[in-house]
CSV table of C-alpha atoms in Angstrom, one decimal:
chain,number,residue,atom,x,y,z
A,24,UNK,CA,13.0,156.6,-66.3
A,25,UNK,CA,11.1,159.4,-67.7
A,26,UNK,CA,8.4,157.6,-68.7
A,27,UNK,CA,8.1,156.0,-65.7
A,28,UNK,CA,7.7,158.9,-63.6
A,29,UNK,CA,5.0,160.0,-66.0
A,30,UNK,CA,3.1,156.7,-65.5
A,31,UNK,CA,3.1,157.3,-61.7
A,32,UNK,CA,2.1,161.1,-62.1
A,33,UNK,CA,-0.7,160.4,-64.2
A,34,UNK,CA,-1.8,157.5,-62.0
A,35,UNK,CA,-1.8,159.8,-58.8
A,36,UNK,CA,-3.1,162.1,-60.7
A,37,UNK,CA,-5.8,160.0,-61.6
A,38,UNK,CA,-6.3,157.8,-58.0
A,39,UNK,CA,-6.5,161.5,-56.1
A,40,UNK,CA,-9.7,162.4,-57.9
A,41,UNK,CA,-11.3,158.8,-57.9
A,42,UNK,CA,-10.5,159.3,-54.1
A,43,UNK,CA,-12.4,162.3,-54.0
A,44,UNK,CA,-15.2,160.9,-56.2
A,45,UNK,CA,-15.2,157.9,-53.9
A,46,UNK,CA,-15.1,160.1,-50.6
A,47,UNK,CA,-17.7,162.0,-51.1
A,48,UNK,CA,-20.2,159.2,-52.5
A,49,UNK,CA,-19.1,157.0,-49.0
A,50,UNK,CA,-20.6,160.6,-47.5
A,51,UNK,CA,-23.3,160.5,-49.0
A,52,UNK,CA,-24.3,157.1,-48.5
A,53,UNK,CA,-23.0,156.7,-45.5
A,54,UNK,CA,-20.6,153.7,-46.2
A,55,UNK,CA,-18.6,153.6,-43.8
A,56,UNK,CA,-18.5,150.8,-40.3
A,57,UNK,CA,-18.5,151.8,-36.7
A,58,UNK,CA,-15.8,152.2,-34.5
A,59,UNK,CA,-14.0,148.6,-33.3
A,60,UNK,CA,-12.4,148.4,-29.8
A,61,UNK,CA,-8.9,148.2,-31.7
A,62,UNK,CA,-9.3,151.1,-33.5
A,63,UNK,CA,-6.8,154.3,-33.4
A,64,UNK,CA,-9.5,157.1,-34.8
A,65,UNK,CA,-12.3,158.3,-33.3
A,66,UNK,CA,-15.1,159.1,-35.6
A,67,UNK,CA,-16.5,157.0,-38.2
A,68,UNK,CA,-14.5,157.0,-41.6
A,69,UNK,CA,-15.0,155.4,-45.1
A,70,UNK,CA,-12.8,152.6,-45.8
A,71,UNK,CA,-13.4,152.5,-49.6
A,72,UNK,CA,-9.8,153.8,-50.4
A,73,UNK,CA,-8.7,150.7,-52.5
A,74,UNK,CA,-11.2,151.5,-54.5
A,75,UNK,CA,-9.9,154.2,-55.7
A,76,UNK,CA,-6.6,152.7,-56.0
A,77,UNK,CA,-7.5,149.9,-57.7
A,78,UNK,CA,-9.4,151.7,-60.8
A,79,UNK,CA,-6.2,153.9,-60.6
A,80,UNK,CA,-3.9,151.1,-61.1
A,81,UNK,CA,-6.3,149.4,-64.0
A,82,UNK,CA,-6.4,153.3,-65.9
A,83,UNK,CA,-2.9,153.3,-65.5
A,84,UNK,CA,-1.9,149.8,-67.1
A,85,UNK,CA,-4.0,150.6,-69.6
A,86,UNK,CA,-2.3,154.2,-70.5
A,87,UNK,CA,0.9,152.0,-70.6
A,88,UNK,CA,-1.2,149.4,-72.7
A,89,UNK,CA,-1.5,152.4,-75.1
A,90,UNK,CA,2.0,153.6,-75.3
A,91,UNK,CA,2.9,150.4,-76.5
A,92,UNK,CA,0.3,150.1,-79.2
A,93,UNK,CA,1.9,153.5,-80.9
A,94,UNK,CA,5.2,153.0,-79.6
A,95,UNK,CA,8.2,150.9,-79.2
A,96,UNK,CA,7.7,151.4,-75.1
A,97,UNK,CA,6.2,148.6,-72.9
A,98,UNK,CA,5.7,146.2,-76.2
A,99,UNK,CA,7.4,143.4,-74.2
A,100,UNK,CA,5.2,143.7,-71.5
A,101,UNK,CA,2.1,143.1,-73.4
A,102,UNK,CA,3.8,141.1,-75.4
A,103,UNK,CA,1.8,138.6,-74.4
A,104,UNK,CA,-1.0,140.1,-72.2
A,105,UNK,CA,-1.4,137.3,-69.9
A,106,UNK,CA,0.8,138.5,-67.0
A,107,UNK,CA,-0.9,141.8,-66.7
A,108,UNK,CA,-4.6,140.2,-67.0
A,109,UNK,CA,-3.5,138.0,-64.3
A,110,UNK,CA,-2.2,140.9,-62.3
A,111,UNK,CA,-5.6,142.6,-62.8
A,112,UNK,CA,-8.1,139.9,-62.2
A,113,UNK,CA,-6.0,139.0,-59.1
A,114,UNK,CA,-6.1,142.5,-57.8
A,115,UNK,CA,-9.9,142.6,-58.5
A,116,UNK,CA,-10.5,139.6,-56.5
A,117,UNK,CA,-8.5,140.9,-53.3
A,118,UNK,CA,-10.0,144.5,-54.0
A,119,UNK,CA,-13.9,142.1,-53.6
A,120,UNK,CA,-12.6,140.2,-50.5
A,121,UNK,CA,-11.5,143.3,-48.8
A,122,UNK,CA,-14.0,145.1,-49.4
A,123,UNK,CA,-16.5,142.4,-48.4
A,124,UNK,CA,-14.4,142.0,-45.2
A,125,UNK,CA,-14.5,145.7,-44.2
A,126,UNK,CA,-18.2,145.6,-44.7
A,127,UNK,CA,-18.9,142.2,-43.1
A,128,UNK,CA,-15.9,141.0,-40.8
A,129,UNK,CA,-15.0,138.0,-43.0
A,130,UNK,CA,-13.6,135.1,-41.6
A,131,UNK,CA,-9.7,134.7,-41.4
A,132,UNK,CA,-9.7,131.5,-43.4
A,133,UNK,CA,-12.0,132.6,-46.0
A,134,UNK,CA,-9.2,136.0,-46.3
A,135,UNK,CA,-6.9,133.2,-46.7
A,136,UNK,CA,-8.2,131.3,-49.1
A,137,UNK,CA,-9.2,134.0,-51.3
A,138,UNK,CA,-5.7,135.6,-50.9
A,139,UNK,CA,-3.9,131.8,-52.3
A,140,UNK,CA,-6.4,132.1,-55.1
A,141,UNK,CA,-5.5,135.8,-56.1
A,142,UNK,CA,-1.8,134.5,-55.7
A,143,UNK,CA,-2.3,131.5,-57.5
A,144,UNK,CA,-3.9,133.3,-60.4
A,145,UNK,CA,-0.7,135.1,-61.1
A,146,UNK,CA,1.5,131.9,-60.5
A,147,UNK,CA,-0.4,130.4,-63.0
A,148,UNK,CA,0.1,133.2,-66.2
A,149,UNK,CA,3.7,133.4,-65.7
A,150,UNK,CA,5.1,135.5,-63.1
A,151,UNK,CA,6.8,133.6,-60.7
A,152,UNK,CA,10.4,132.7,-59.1
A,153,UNK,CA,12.8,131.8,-61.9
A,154,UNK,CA,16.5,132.8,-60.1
A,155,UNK,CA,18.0,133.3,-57.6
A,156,UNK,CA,21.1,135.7,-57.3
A,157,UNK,CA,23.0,133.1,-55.3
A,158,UNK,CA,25.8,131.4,-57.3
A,159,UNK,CA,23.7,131.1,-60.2
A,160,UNK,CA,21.1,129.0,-59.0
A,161,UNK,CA,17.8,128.5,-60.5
A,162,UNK,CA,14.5,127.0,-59.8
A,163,UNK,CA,14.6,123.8,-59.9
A,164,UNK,CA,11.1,123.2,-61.3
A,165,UNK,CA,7.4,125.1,-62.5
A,166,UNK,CA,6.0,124.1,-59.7
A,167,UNK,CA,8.8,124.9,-57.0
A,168,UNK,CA,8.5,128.5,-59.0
A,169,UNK,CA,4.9,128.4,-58.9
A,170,UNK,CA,4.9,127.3,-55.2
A,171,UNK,CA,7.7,130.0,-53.9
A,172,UNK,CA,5.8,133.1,-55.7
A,173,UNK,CA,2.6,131.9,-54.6
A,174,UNK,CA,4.4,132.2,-50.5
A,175,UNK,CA,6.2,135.4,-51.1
A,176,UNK,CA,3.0,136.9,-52.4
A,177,UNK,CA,0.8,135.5,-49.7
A,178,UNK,CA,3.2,136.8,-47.0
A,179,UNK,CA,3.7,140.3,-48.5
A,180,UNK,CA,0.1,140.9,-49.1
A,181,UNK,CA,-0.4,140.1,-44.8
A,182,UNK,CA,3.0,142.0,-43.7
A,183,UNK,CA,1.3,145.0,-45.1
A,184,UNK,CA,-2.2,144.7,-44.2
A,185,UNK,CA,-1.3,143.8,-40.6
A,186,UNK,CA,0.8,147.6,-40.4
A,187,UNK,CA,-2.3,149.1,-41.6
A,188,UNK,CA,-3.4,151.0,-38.4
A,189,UNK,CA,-2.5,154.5,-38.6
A,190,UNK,CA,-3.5,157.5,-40.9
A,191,UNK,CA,-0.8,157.1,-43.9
A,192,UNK,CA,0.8,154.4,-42.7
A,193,UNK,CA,0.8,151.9,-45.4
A,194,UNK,CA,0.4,154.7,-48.5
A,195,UNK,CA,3.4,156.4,-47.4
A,196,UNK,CA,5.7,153.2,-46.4
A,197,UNK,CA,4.5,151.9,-49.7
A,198,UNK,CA,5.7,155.0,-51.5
A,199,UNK,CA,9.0,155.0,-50.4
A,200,UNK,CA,9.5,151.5,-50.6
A,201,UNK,CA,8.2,150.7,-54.2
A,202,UNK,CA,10.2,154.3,-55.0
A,203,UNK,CA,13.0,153.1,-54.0
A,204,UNK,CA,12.5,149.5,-55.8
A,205,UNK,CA,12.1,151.5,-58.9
A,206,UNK,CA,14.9,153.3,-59.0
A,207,UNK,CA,17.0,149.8,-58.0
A,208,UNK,CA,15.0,147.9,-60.9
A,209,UNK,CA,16.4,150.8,-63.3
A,210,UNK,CA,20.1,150.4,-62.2
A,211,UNK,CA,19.6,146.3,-62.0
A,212,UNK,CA,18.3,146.2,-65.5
A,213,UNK,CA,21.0,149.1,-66.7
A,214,UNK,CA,24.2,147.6,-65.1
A,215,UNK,CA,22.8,143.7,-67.0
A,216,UNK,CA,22.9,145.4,-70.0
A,217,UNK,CA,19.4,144.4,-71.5
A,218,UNK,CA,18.6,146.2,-74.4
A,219,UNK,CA,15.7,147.6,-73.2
A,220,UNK,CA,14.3,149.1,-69.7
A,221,UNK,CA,10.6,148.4,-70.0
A,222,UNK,CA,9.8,145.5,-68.5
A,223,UNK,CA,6.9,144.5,-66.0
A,224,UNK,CA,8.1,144.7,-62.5
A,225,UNK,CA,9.3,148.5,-63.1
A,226,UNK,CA,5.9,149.1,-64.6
A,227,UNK,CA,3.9,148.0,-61.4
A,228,UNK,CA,6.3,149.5,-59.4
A,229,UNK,CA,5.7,152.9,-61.1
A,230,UNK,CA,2.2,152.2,-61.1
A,231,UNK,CA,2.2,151.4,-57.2
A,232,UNK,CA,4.1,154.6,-56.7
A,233,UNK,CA,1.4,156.8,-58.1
A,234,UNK,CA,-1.4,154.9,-56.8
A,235,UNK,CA,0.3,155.4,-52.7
A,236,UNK,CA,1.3,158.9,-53.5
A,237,UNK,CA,-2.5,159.9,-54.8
A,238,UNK,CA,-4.0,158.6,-52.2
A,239,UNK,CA,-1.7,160.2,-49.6
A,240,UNK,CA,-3.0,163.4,-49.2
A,241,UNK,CA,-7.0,161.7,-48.6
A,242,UNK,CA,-5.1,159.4,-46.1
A,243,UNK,CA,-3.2,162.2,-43.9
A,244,UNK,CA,-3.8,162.4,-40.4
A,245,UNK,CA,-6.2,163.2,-39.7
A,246,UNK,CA,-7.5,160.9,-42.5
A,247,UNK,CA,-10.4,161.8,-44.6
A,248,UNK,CA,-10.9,157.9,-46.0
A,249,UNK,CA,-8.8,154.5,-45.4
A,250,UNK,CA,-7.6,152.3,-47.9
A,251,UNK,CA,-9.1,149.7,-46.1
A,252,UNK,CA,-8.4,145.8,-46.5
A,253,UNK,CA,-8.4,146.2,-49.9
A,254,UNK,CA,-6.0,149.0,-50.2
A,255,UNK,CA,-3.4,147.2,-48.1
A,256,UNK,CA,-4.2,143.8,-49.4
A,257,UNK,CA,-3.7,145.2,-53.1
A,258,UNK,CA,-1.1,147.4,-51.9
A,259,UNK,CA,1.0,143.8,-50.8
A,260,UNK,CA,0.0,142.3,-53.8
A,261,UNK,CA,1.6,144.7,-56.1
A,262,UNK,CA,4.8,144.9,-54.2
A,263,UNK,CA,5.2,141.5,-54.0
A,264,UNK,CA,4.2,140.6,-57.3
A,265,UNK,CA,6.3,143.4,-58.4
A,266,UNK,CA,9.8,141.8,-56.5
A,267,UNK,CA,8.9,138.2,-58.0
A,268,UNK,CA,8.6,139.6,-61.9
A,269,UNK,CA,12.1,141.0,-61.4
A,270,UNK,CA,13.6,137.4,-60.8
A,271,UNK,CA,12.4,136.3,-64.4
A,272,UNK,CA,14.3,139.1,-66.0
A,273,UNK,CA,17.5,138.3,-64.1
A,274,UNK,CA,20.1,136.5,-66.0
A,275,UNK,CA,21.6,134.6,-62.9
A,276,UNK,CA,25.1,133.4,-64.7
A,277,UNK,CA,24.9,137.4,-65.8
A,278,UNK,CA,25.6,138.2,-62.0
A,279,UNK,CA,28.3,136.5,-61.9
A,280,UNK,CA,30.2,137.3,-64.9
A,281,UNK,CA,33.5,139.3,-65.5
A,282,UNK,CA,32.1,143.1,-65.7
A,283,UNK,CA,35.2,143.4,-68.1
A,284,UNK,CA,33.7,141.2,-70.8
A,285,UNK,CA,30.7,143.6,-71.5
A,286,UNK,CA,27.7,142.7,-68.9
A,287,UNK,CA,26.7,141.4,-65.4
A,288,UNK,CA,27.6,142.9,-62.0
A,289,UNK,CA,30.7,140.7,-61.5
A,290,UNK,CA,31.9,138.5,-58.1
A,291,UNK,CA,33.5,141.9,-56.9
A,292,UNK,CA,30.0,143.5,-56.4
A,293,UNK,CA,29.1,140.4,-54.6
A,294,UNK,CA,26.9,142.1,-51.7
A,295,UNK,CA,25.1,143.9,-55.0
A,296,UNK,CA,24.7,140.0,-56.6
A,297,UNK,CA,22.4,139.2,-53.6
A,298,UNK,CA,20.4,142.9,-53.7
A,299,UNK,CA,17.2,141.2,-55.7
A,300,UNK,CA,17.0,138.7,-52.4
A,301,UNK,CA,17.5,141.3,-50.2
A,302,UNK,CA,16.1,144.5,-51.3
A,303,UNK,CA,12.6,143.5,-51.1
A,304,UNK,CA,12.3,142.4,-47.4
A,305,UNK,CA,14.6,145.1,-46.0
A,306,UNK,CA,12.1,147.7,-47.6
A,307,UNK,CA,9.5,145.6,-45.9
A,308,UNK,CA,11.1,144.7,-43.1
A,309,UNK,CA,8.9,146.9,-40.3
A,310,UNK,CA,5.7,144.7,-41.6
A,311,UNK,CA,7.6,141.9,-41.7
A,312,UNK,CA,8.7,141.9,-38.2
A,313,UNK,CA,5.3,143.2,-37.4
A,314,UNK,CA,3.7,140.5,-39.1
A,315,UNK,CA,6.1,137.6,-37.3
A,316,UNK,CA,5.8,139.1,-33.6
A,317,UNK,CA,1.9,139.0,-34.2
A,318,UNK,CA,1.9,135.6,-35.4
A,319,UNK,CA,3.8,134.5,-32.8
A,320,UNK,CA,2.3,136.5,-29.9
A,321,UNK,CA,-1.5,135.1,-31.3
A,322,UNK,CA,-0.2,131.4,-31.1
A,323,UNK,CA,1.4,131.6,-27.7
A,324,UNK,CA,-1.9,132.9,-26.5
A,325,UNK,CA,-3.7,129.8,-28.1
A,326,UNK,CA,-5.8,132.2,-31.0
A,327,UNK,CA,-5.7,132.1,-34.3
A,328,UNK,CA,-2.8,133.7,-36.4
A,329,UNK,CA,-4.9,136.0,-38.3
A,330,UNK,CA,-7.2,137.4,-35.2
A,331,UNK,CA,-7.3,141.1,-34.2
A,332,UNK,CA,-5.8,142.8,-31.2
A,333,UNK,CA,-3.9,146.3,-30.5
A,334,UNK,CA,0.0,145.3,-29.9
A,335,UNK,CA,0.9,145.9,-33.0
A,336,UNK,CA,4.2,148.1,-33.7
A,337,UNK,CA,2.5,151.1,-34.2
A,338,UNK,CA,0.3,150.5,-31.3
A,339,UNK,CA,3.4,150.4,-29.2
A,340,UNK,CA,4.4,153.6,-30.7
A,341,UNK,CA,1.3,155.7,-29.5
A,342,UNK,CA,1.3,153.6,-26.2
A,343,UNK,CA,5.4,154.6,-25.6
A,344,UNK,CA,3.9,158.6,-25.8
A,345,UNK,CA,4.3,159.3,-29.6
A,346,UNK,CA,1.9,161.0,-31.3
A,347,UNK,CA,-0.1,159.2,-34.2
A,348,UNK,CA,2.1,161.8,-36.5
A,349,UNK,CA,5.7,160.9,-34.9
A,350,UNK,CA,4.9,157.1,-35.0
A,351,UNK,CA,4.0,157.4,-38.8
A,352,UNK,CA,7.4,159.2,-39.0
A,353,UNK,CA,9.3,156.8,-36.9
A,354,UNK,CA,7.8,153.9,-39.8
A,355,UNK,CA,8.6,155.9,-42.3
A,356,UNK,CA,12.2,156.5,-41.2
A,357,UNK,CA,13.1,153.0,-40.6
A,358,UNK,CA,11.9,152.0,-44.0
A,359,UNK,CA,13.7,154.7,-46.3
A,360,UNK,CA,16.9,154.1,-43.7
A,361,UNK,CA,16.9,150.2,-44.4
A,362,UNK,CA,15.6,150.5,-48.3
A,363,UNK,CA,18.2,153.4,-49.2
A,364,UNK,CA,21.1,151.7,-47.5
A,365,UNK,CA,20.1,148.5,-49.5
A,366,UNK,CA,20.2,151.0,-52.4
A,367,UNK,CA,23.6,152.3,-52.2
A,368,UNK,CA,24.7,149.2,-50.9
A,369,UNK,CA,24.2,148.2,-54.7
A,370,UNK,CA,25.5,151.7,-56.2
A,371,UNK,CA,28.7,152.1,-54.5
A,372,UNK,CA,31.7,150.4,-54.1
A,373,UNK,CA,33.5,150.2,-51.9
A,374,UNK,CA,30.8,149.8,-49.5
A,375,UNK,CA,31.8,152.2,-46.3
A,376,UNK,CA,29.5,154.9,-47.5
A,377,UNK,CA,26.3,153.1,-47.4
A,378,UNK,CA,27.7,151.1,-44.2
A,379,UNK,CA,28.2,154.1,-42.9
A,380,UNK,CA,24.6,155.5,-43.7
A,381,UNK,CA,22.9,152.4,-42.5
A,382,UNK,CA,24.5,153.1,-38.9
A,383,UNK,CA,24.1,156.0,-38.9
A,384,UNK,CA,20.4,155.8,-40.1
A,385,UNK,CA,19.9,152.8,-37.3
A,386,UNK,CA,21.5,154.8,-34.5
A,387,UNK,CA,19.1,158.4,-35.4
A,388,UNK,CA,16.2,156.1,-35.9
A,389,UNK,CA,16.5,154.3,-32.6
A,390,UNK,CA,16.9,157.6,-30.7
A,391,UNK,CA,13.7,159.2,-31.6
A,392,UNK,CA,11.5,155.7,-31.3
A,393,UNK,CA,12.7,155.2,-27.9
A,394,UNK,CA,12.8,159.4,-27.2
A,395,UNK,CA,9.4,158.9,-25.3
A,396,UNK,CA,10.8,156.2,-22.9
A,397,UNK,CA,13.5,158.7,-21.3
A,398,UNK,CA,10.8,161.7,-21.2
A,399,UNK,CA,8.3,159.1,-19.4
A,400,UNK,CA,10.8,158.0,-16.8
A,401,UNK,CA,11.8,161.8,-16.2
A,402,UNK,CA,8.3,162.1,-15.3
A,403,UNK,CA,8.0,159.6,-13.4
A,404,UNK,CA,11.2,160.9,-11.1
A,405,UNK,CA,9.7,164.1,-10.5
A,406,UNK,CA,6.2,162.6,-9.5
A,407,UNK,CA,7.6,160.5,-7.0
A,408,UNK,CA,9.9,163.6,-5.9
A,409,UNK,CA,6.8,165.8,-5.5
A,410,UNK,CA,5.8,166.7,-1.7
A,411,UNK,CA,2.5,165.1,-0.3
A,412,UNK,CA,-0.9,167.0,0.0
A,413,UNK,CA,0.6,169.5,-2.8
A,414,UNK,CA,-1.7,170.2,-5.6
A,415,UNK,CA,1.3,169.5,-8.0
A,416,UNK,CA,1.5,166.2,-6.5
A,417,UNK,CA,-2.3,165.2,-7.4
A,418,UNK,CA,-1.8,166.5,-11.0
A,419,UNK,CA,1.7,164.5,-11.1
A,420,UNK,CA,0.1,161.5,-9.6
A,421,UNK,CA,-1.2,160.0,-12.6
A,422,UNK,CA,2.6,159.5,-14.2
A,423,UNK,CA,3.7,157.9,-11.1
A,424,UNK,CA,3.2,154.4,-11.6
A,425,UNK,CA,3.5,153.4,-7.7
A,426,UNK,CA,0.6,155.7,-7.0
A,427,UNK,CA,-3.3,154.1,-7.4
A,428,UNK,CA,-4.5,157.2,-9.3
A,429,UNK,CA,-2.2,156.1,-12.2
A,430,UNK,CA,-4.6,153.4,-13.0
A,431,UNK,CA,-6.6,156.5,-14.7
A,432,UNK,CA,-3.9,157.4,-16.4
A,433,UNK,CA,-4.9,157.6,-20.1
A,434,UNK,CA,-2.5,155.7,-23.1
A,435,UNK,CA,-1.7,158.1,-25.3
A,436,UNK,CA,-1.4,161.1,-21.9
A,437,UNK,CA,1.5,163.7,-23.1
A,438,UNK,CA,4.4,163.7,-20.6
A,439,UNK,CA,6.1,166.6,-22.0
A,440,UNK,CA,7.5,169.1,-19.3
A,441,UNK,CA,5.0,171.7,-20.6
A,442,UNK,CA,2.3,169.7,-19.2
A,443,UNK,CA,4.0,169.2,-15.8
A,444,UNK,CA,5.1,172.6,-15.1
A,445,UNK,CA,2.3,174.2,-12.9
A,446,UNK,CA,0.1,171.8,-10.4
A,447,UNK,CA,-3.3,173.9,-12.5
A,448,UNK,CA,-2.7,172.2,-15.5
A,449,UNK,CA,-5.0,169.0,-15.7
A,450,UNK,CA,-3.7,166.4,-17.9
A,451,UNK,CA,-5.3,165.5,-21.0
């Protein structure tokens, strides 16, 4: 784990200065698009983040690609190179198309397309579905292994494209998510007793880790630089690539075995048997549910799947009163909640402790996303309760939603009591 956690340092160390390098050339050049109607931000910003990224991620494979060649460490994984070349190429290719797309507004079914191929690519060299944890069942063919990985990629690499809307956002939900599908792989490949912990899908996970958390601090509200299309696109791609890998170095019958006899997880850590399944849509389930309400809202309203609009989740956030901060926080909540209590789901038995935490978790997280809702109605009471022809009336007006003048009233208009107190105060 050591040497994991030095991979990810030296690949954030490395993606923060290409993000510099790469913000101040998009300065300089003034490479960055104008404002869209959907857009949170307010002033133009450089979307050229995935660059960064991306050359980060390619130094940082091939600082692992070193270790191996004077070490013992990661030989497997280059062992032979195809898989990662695939990796690479395919993340160059979505790093073009989203590039290409934040410059020019591409097409959704050219996005598409070029997104199967990218898939495809790494369906082809190897890394696909092989197992499933469910009774020992494997894939029954290449092509149904092919065909799965080529889906879950596809999907993945959308779900977290389509949360990409506020500073953050997707760096930070990827950080915590691909941290805590790290430290999972670890104890997975530990508790099967393989003889050795370097394989590929903890190395892109480290890898993803310290590409997210270098870019962080450029992404921070208020952001300096996006990640753009092809910072989500490759962040999706990674993650996804990085939960299929994982199913080719599972021993299904191992998860099923008698713990006694010397390996495997055993029937009595049955909920931790099904974790590989699991884990990696419950620490994407915010983008997935993003991604399927979209979806279906878009094809109830007769458009295409893929079009733009601004109901997203985190859309809903700032329109419900939170500030772009709090509704980065309220994401990243729900993901570490739902990720860590799939985590010690795994880790402990029996499993009332991470029960427990998962409740818990669900029941703090839901209070402070629907926090603004309660202020908001307490607002409304008391500009409804507000005497006529008073000049506290006129400034409460606009947060009373029977009265015409809160037609004016702005989205994202504070509604804490501060802000009502005295009838001088005019509301932002």
């Amino acid at each position: 784990m050591i040497l994991y956690a030095l991979i990810a340092c030296a690949t954030a160390l490395i993606t923060f200065v290409l993000s510099l390098i790469v913000y101040k050339v998009a300065l300089r050049y003034e490479l960055y698009p104008g404002i869209r109607e959907r857009d949170v931000h307010t002033r133009p910003t450089p979307r050229l983040g995935g660059v960064a990224m991306f050359i980060g991620v390619v130094a940082a494979f091939g600082l692992a690609y070193l270790i191996s060649r004077i070490t013992p460490f990661f030989e497997q994984t280059f062992n032979p190179p195809g898989s990662i070349l695939a990796i690479l190429g395919a993340s160059l290719l979505i790093v073009v198309i989203g590039i290409a797309d934040d410059i020019w507004d591409l097409d959704w079914m050219i996005k598409l397309a070029g997104q199967f191929l990218a898939a495809g690519l790494i369906a082809w060299l190897g890394v696909q579905i092989y197992s499933l944890p469910i009774g020992g069942l494997t894939v029954g063919s290449s092509w149904m292994s092919a065909a799965l990985a080529v889906f879950a990629i596809v999907l993945v690499m959308n779900a977290v494209n389509f949360i990409d809307g506020l500073d953050g956002l997707v760096a930070g939900v990827g950080l915590i998510a691909n941290g805590v599908f790290l430290v999972y792989g670890y104890l997975l490949v530990r508790d099967l007793g393989q003889s050795t912990y370097f394989n590929l899908s903890l190395l892109i996970s480290a890898v993803l880790v310290g590409a997210c958390a270098g870019f962080l601090p450029m992404n921070w509200h208020p952001a300096k630089m996006f990640m753009g299309d092809a910072g989500a696109l490759l962040v999706g791609l990674l993650m996804a690539t990085s939960a299929v890998a994982i199913t080719g170095q599972i021993d299904p019958s191992a998860l099923n075995a008698d713990p006694s006899s010397g390996g495997g997880v055993g029937r009595s850590q049955l909920i931790g048997a099904f974790i590989p399944i699991i884990l990696p849509f419950a620490i994407l389930v915010v983008p997935l549910v993003d991604f399927a309400l979209a979806v279906i809202r878009r094809l109830r309203a007769g458009k295409s799947p893929f079009s733009a609009d601004r109901m997203h989740l985190h859309h809903r956030l700032l329109d419900m009163g939170h500030s772009h901060l709090h509704a980065v926080l309220i994401f990243y909540a729900w993901t570490a909640v739902i990720a860590l209590s799939c985590l010690l789901f795994f880790v402990f038995q029996p499993y009332w402790f991470a029960l427990g935490f998962l409740i818990v978790g669900v029941i703090v997280c839901t209070v402070f996303t629907l926090a603004p809702l309660g202020r908001r109605k307490s607002a409304e009471i008391r500009a409804q309760a507000a005497p006529e022809g008073t000049g506290r009336a006129d400034t409460l007006a606009v947060y009373d939603p029977l009265d015409e003048a809160s037609d004016l009233r702005d989205r994202d208009l504070p509604i804490a009591d501060e802000n009502l107190a005295t009838p001088d105060k005019e509301p932002r």
